[in-house]
Structures are given as C-alpha cells and as structure tokens.
GROMACS .gro file of N, CA and C in nm:
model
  474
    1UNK      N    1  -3.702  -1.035  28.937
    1UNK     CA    2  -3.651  -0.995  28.808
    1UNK      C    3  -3.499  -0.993  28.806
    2UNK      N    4  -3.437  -0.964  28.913
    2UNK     CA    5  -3.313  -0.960  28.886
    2UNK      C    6  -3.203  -1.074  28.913
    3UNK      N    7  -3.288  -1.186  28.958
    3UNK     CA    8  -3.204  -1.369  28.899
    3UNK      C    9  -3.220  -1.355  28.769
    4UNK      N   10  -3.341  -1.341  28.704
    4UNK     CA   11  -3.362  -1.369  28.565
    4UNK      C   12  -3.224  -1.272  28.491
    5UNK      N   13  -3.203  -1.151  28.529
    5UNK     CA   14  -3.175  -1.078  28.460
    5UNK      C   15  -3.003  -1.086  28.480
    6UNK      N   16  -3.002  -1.144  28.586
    6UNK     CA   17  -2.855  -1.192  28.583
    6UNK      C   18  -2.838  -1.335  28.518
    7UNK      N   19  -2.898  -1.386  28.517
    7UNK     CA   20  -2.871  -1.546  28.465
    7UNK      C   21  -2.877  -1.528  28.308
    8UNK      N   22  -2.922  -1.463  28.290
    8UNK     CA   23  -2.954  -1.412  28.152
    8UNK      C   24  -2.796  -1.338  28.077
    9UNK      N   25  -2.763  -1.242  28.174
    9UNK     CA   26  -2.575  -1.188  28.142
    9UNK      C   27  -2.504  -1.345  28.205
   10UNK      N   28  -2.504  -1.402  28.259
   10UNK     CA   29  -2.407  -1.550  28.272
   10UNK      C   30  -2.432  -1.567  28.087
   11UNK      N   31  -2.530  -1.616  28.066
   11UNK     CA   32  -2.568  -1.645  27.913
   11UNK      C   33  -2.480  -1.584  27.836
   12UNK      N   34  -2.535  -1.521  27.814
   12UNK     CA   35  -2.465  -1.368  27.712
   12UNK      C   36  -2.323  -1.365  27.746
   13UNK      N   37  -2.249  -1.374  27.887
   13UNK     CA   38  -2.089  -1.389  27.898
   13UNK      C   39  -2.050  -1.538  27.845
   14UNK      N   40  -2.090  -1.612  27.877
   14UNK     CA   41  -2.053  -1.733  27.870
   14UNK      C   42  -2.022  -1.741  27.685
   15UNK      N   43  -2.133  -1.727  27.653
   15UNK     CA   44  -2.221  -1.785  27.519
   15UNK      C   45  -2.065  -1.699  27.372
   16UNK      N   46  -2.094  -1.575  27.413
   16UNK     CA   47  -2.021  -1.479  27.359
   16UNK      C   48  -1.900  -1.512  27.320
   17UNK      N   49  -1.805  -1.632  27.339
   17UNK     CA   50  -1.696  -1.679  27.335
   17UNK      C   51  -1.670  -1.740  27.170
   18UNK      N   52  -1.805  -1.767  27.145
   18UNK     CA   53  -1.849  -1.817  27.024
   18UNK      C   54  -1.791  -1.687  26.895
   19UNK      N   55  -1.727  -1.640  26.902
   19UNK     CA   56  -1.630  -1.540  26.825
   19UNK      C   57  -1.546  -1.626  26.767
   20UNK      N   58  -1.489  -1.705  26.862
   20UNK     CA   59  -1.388  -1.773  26.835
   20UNK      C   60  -1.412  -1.932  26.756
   21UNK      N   61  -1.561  -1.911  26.741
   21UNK     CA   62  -1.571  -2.050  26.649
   21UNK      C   63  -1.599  -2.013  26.475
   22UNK      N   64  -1.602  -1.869  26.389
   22UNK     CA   65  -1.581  -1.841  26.319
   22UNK      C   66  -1.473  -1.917  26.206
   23UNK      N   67  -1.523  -1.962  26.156
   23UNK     CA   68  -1.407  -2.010  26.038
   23UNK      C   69  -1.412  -2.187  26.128
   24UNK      N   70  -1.512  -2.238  26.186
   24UNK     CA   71  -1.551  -2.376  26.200
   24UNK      C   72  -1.664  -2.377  26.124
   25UNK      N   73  -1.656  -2.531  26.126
   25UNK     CA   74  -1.760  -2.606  26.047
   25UNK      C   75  -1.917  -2.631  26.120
   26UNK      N   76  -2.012  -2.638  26.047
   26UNK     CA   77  -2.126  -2.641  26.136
   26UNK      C   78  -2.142  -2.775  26.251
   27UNK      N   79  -2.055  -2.873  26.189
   27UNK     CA   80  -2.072  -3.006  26.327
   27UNK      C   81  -1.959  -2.947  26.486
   28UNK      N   82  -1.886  -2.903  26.407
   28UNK     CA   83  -1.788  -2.824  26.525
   28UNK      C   84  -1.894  -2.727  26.643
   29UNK      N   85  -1.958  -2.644  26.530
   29UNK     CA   86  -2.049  -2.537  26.622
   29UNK      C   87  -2.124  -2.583  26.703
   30UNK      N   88  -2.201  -2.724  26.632
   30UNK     CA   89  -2.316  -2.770  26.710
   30UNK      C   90  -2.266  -2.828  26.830
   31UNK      N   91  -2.161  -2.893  26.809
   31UNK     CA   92  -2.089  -2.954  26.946
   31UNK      C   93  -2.054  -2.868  27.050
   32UNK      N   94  -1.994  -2.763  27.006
   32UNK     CA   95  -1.992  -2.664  27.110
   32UNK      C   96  -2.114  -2.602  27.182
   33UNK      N   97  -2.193  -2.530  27.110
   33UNK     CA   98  -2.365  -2.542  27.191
   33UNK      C   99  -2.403  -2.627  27.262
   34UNK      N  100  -2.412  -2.763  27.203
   34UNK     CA  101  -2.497  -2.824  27.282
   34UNK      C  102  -2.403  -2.906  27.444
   35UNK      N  103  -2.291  -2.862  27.368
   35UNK     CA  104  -2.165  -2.875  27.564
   35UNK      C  105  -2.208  -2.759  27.637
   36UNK      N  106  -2.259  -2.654  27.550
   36UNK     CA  107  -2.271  -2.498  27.620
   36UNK      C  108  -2.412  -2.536  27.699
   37UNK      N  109  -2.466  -2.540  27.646
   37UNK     CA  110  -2.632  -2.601  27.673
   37UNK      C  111  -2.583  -2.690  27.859
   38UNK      N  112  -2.530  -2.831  27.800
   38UNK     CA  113  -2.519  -2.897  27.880
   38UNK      C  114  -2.449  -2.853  27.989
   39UNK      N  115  -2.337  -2.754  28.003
   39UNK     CA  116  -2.285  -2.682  28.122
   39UNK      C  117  -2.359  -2.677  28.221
   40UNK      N  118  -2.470  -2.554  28.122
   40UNK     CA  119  -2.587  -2.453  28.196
   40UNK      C  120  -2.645  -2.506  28.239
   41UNK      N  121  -2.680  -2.632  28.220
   41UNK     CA  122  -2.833  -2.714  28.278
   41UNK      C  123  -2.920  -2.641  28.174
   42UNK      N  124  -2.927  -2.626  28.066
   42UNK     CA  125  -3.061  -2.552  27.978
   42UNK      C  126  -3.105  -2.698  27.917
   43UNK      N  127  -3.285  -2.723  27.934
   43UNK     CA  128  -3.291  -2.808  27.844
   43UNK      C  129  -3.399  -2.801  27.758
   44UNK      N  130  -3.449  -2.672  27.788
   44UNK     CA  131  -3.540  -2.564  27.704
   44UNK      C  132  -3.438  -2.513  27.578
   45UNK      N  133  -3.443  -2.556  27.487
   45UNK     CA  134  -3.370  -2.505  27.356
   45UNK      C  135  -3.424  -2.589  27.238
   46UNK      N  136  -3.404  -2.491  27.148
   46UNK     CA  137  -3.465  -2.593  26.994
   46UNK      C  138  -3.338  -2.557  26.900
   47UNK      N  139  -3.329  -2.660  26.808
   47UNK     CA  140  -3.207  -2.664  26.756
   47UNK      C  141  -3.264  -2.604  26.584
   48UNK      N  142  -3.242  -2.541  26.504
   48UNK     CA  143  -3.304  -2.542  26.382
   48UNK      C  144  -3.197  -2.509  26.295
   49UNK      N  145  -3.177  -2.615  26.212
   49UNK     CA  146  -3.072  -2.636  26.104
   49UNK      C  147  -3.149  -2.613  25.958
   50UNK      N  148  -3.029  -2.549  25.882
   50UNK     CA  149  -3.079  -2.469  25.730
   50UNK      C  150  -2.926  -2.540  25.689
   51UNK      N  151  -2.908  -2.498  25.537
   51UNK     CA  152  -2.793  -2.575  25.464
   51UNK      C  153  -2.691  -2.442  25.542
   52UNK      N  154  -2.776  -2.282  25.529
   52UNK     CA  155  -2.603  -2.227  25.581
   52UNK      C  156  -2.671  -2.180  25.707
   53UNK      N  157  -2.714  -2.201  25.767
   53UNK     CA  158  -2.737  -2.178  25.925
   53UNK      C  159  -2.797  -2.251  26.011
   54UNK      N  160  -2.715  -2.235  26.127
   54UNK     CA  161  -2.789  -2.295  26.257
   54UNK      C  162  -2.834  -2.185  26.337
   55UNK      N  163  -2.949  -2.248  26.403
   55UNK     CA  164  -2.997  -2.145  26.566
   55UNK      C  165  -3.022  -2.152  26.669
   56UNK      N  166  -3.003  -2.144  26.746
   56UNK     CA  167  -3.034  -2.239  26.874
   56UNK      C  168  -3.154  -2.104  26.956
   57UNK      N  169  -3.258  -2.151  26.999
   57UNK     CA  170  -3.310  -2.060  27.035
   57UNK      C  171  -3.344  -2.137  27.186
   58UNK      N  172  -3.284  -2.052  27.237
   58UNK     CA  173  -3.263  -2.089  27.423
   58UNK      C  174  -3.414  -1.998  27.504
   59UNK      N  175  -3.474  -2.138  27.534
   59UNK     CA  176  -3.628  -2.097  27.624
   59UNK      C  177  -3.632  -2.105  27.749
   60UNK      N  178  -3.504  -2.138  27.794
   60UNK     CA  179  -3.524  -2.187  27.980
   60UNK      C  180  -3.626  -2.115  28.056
   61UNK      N  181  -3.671  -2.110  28.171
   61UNK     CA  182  -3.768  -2.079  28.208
   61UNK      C  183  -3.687  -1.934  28.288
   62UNK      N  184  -3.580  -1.979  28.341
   62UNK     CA  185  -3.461  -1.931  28.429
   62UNK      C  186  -3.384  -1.806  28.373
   63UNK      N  187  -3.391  -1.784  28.253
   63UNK     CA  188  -3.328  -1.662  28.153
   63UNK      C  189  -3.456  -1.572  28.070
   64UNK      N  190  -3.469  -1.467  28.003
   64UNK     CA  191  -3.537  -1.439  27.941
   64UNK      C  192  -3.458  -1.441  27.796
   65UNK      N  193  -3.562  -1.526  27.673
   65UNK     CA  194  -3.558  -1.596  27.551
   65UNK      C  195  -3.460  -1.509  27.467
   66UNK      N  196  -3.371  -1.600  27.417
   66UNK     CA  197  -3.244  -1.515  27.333
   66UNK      C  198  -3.243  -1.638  27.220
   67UNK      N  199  -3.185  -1.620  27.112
   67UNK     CA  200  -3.114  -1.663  27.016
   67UNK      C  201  -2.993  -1.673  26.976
   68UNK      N  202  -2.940  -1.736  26.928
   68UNK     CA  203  -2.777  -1.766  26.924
   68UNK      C  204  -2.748  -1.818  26.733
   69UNK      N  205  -2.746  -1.734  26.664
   69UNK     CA  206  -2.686  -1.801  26.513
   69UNK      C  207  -2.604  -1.776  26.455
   70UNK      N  208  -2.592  -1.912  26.352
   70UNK     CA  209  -2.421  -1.883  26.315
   70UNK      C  210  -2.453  -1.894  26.144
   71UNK      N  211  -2.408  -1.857  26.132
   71UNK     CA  212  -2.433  -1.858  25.931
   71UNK      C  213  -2.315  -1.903  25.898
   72UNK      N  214  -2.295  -1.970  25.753
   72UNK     CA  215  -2.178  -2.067  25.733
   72UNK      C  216  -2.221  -2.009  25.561
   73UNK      N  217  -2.043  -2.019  25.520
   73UNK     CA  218  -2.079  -2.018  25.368
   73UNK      C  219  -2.072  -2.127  25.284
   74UNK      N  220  -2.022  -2.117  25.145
   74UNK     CA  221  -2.018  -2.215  25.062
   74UNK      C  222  -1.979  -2.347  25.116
   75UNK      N  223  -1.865  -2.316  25.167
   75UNK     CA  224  -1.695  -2.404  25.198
   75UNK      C  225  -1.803  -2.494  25.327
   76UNK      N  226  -1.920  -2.411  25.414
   76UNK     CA  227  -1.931  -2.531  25.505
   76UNK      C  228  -1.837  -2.400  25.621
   77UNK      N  229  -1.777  -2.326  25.675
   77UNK     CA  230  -1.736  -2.269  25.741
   77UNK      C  231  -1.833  -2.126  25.787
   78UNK      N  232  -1.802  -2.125  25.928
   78UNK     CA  233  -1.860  -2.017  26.000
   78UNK      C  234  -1.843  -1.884  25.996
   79UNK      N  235  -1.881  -1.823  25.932
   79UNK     CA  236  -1.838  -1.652  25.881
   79UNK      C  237  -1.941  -1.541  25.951
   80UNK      N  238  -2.046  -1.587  26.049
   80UNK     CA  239  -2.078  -1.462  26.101
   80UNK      C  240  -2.188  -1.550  26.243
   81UNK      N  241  -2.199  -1.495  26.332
   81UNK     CA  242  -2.211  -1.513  26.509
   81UNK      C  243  -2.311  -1.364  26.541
   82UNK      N  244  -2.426  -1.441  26.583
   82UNK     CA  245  -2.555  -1.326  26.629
   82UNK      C  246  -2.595  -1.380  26.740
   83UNK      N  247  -2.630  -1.246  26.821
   83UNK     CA  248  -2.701  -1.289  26.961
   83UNK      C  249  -2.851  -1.190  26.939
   84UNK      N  250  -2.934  -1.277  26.954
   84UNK     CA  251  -3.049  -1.141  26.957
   84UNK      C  252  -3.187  -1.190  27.085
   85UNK      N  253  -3.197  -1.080  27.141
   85UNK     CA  254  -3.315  -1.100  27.245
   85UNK      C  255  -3.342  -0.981  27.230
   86UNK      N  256  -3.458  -0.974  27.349
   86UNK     CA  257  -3.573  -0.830  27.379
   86UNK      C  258  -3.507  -0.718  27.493
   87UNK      N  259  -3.399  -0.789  27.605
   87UNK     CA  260  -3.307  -0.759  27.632
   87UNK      C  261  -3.195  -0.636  27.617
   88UNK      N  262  -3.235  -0.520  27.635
   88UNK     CA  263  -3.143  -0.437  27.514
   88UNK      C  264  -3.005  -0.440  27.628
   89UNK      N  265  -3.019  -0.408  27.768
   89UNK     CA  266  -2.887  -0.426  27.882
   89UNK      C  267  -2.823  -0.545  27.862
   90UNK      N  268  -2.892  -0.655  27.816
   90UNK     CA  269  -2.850  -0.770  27.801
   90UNK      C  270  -2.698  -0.794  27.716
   91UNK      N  271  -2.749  -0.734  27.618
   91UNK     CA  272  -2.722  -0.710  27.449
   91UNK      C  273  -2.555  -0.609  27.492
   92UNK      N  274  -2.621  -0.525  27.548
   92UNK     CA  275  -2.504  -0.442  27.539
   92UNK      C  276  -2.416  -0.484  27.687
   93UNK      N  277  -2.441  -0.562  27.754
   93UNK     CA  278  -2.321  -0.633  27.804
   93UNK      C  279  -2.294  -0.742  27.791
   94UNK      N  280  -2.290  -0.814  27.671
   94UNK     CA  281  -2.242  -0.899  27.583
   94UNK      C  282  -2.144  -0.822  27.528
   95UNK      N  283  -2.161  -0.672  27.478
   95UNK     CA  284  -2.052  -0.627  27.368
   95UNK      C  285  -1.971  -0.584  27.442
   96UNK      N  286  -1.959  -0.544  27.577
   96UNK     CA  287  -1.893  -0.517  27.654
   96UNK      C  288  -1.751  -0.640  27.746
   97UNK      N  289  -1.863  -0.764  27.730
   97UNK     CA  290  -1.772  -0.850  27.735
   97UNK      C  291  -1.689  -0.877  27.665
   98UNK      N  292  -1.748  -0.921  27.503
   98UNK     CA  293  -1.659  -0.945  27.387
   98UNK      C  294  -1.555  -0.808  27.386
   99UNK      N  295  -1.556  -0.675  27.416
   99UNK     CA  296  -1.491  -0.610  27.401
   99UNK      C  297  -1.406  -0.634  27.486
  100UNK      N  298  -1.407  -0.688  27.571
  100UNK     CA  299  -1.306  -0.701  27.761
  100UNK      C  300  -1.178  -0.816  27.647
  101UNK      N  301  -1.243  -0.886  27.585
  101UNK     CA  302  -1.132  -0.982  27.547
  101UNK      C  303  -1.040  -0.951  27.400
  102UNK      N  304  -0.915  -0.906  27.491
  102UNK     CA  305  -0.820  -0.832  27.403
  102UNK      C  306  -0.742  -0.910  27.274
  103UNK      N  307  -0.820  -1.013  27.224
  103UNK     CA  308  -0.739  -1.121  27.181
  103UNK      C  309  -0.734  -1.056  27.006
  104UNK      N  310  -0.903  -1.009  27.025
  104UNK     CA  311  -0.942  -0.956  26.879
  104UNK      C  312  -0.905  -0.829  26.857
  105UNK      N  313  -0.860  -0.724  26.971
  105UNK     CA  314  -0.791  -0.644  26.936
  105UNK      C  315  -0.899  -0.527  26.865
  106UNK      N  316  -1.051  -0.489  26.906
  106UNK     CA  317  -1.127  -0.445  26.905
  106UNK      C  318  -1.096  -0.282  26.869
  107UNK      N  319  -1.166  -0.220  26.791
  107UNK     CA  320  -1.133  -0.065  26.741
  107UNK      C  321  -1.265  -0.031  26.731
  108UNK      N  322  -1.369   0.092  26.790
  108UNK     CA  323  -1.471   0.118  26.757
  108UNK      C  324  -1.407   0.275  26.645
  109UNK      N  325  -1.564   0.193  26.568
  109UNK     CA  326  -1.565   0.323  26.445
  109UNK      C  327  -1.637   0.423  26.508
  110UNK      N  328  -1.747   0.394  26.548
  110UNK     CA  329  -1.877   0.439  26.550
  110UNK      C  330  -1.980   0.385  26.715
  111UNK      N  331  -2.049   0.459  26.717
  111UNK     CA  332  -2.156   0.433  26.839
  111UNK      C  333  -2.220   0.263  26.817
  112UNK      N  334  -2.221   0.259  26.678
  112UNK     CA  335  -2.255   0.092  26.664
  112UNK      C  336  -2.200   0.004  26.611
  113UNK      N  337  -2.058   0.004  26.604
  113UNK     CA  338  -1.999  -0.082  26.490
  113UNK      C  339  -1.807  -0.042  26.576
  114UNK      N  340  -1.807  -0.182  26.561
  114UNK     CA  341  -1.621  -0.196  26.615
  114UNK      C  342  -1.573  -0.324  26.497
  115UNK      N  343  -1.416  -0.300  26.442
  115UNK     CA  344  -1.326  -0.387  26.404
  115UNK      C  345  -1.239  -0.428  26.465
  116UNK      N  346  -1.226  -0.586  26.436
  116UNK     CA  347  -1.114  -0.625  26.502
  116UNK      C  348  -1.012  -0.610  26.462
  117UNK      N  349  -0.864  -0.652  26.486
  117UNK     CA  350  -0.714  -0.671  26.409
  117UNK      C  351  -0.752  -0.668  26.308
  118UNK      N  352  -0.664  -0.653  26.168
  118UNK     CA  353  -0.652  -0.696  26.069
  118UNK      C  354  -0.648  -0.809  26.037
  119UNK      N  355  -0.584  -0.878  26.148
  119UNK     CA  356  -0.574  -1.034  26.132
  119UNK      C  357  -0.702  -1.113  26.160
  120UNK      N  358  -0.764  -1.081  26.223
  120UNK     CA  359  -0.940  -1.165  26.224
  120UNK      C  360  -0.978  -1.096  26.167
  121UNK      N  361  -0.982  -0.986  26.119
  121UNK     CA  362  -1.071  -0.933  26.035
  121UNK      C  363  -1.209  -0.915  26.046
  122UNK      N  364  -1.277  -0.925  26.188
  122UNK     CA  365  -1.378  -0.959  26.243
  122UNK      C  366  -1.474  -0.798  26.259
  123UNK      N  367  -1.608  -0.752  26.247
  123UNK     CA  368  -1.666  -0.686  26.200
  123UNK      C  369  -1.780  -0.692  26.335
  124UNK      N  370  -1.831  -0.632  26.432
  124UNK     CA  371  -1.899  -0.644  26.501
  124UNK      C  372  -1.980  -0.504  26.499
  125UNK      N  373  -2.183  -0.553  26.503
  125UNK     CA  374  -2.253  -0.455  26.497
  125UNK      C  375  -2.308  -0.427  26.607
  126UNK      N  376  -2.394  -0.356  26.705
  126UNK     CA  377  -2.448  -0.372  26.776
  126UNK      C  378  -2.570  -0.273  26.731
  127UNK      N  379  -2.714  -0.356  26.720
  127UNK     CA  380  -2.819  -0.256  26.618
  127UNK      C  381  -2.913  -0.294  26.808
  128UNK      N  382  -2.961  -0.190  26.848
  128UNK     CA  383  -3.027  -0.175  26.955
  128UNK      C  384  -3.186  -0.082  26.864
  129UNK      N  385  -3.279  -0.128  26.914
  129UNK     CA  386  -3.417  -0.084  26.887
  129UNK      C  387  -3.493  -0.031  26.988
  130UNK      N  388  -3.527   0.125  26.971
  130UNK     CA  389  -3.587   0.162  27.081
  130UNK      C  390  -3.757   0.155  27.081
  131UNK      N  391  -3.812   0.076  26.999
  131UNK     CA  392  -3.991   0.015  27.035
  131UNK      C  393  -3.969  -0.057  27.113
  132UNK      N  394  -4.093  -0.066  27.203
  132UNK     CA  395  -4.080  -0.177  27.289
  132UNK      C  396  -4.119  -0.299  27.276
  133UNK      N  397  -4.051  -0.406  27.311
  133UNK     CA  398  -4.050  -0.561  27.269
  133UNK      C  399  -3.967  -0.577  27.137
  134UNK      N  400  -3.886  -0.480  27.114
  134UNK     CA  401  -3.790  -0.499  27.026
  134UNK      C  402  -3.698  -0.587  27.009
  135UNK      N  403  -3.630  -0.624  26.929
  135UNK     CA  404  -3.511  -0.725  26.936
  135UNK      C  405  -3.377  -0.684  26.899
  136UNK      N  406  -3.326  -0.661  27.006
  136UNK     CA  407  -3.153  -0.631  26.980
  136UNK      C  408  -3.082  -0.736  26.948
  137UNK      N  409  -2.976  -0.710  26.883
  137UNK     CA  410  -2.879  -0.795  26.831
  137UNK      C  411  -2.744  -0.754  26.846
  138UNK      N  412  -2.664  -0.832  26.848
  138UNK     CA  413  -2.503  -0.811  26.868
  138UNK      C  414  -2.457  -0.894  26.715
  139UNK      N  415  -2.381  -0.847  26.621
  139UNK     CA  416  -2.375  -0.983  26.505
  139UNK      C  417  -2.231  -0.956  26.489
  140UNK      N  418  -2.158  -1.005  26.465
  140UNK     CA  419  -2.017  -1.072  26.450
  140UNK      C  420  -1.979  -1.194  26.285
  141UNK      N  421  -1.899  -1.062  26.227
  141UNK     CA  422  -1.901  -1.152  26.107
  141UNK      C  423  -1.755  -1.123  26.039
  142UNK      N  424  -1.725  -1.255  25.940
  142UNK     CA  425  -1.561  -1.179  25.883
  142UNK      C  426  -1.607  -1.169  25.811
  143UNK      N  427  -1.468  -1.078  25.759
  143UNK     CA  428  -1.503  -0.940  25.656
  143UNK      C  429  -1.396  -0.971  25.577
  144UNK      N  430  -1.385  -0.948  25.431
  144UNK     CA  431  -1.305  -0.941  25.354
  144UNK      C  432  -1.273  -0.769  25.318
  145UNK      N  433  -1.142  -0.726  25.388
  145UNK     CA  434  -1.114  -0.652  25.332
  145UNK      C  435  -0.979  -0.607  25.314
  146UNK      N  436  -0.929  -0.513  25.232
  146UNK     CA  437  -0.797  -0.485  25.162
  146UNK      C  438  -0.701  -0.438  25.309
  147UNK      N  439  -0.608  -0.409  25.275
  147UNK     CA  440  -0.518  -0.354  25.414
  147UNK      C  441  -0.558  -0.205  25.407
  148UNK      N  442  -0.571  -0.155  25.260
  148UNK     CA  443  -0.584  -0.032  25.243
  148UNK      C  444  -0.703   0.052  25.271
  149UNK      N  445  -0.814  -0.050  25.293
  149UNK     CA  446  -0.928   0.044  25.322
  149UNK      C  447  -0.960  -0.026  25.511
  150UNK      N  448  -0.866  -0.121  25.565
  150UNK     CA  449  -0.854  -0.142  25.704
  150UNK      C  450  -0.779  -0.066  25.752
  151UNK      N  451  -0.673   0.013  25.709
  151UNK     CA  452  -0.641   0.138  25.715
  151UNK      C  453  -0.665   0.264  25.733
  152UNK      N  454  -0.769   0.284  25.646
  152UNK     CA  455  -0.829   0.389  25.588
  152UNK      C  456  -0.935   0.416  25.705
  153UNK      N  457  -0.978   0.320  25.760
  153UNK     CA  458  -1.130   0.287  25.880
  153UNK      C  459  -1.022   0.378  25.999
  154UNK      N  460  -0.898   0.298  26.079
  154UNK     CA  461  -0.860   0.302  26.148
  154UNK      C  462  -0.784   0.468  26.123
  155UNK      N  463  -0.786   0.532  26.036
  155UNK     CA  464  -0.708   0.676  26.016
  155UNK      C  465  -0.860   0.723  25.990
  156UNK      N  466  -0.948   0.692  25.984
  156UNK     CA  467  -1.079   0.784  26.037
  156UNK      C  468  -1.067   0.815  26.125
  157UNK      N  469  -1.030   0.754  26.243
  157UNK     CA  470  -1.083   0.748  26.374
  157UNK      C  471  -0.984   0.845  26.479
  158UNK      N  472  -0.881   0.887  26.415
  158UNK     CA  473  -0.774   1.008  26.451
  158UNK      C  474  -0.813   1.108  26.443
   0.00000   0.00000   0.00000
C-alpha cells in the first residue's frame, strides 16, 4: 500500500502545477496533460471533452484513481482546476504543496478555503468528506473580485 500511496502524492505534486494553466485555452491544457501523462509513463487515462470542460480521469494500475478538471468559460479560457479522488491524505497534500509555492501568495480564511494575491485572484477550496469511499476535492478557480471586499477577506483574518 504504501508504493501506491506514494506514487499517488508524485501525482498530486507533480499534477498540481496546473494552477498555473488558468487563463489558457483548452488545446494549451490538453497539451500539457497529455506531456504530464507521457512523463509518468500513465497510459491508463481517458480523456473526456465537453464545450467548457475537460477531464482526464487517470486509472493506472500503479496510483489509486483520481481526476484532474479544468472548466473554461465563454472566451475558451481556463477559470477553474479540480483534483478529486477517494484519497482524503492524498488531497490534502496536494494543498499543502500548492501552498509550498509562494508565487500565488496564498492567505487562508478558513479551515477550508485560502486566497491568493490580489493579482491572481485565485480562490482555492479544499471540501474533504468524512463517509467512506468518499470523494475529496481540492478546486482552484478565479475569482472576480473588487479590491474592497479582497480587503475586507484579508482584515477578517486579523
């Protein structure tokens, strides 16, 4: 159990970088996955395309089964990044990674929810389920909001 369960956080570190493809286009995303894919040696994956989302749902035999989606809006651009498996340690050292990288400039509100800078504007949840065979998720999305109520979040927290 514990190759699986490490090969599984390689995933989740690796994969997680995908923050930074926000505000790309869906041929951009897919290219990046399927280089991500090809790194890993994964060739257990299904690709499933919608007009505003992609998903890649990663089956290797070698990891235990996660999901990876990106939702896109009108424009054709990437506005929100989900990781979800059964995994809940998994899950939460993914957010731990994304939190390690100081680029976004990370602020937690709350036990489940951190903002980034003002300048990404980036919105991260972490919804953990305590049934068992549950599905945790990590989701990552931009946010439209004023300076005054990104403000207002960050003078909560004093």
């Amino acid at each position: 159990m514990k190759p699986l369960f490490f090969l599984l956080l390689l995933a989740f570190t690796s994969q997680l970088h995908a923050q930074d493809l926000i505000g790309h286009s869906p041929k951009q995303v897919r290219k990046h996955m399927l280089i991500y894919m090809q790194q890993n040696r994964y060739n257990k994956f299904l690709v499933e395309e919608k007009d505003t989302e992609i998903i890649f749902r990663l089956r290797e035999d070698s990891v235990q089964p996660v999901n990876f989606r990106y939702e896109f809006d009108s424009k054709g651009k990437c506005f929100a990044f989900s990781t979800l498996a059964h995994c809940r340690e998994c899950v939460e050292s993914a957010l731990k990674t994304t939190l390690a990288n100081n680029k976004f400039g990370w602020t937690k509100l709350n036990d489940s929810t951190w903002i980034s800078s003002y300048r990404h504007s980036l919105q991260m949840v972490l919804k953990k389920n305590e049934e068992e065979g549950a599905v945790h998720t990590l989701d990552i999305r931009k946010m439209l909001w004023s300076r005054t109520w990104y403000n207002d979040q960050l003078a909560g927290k004093k």
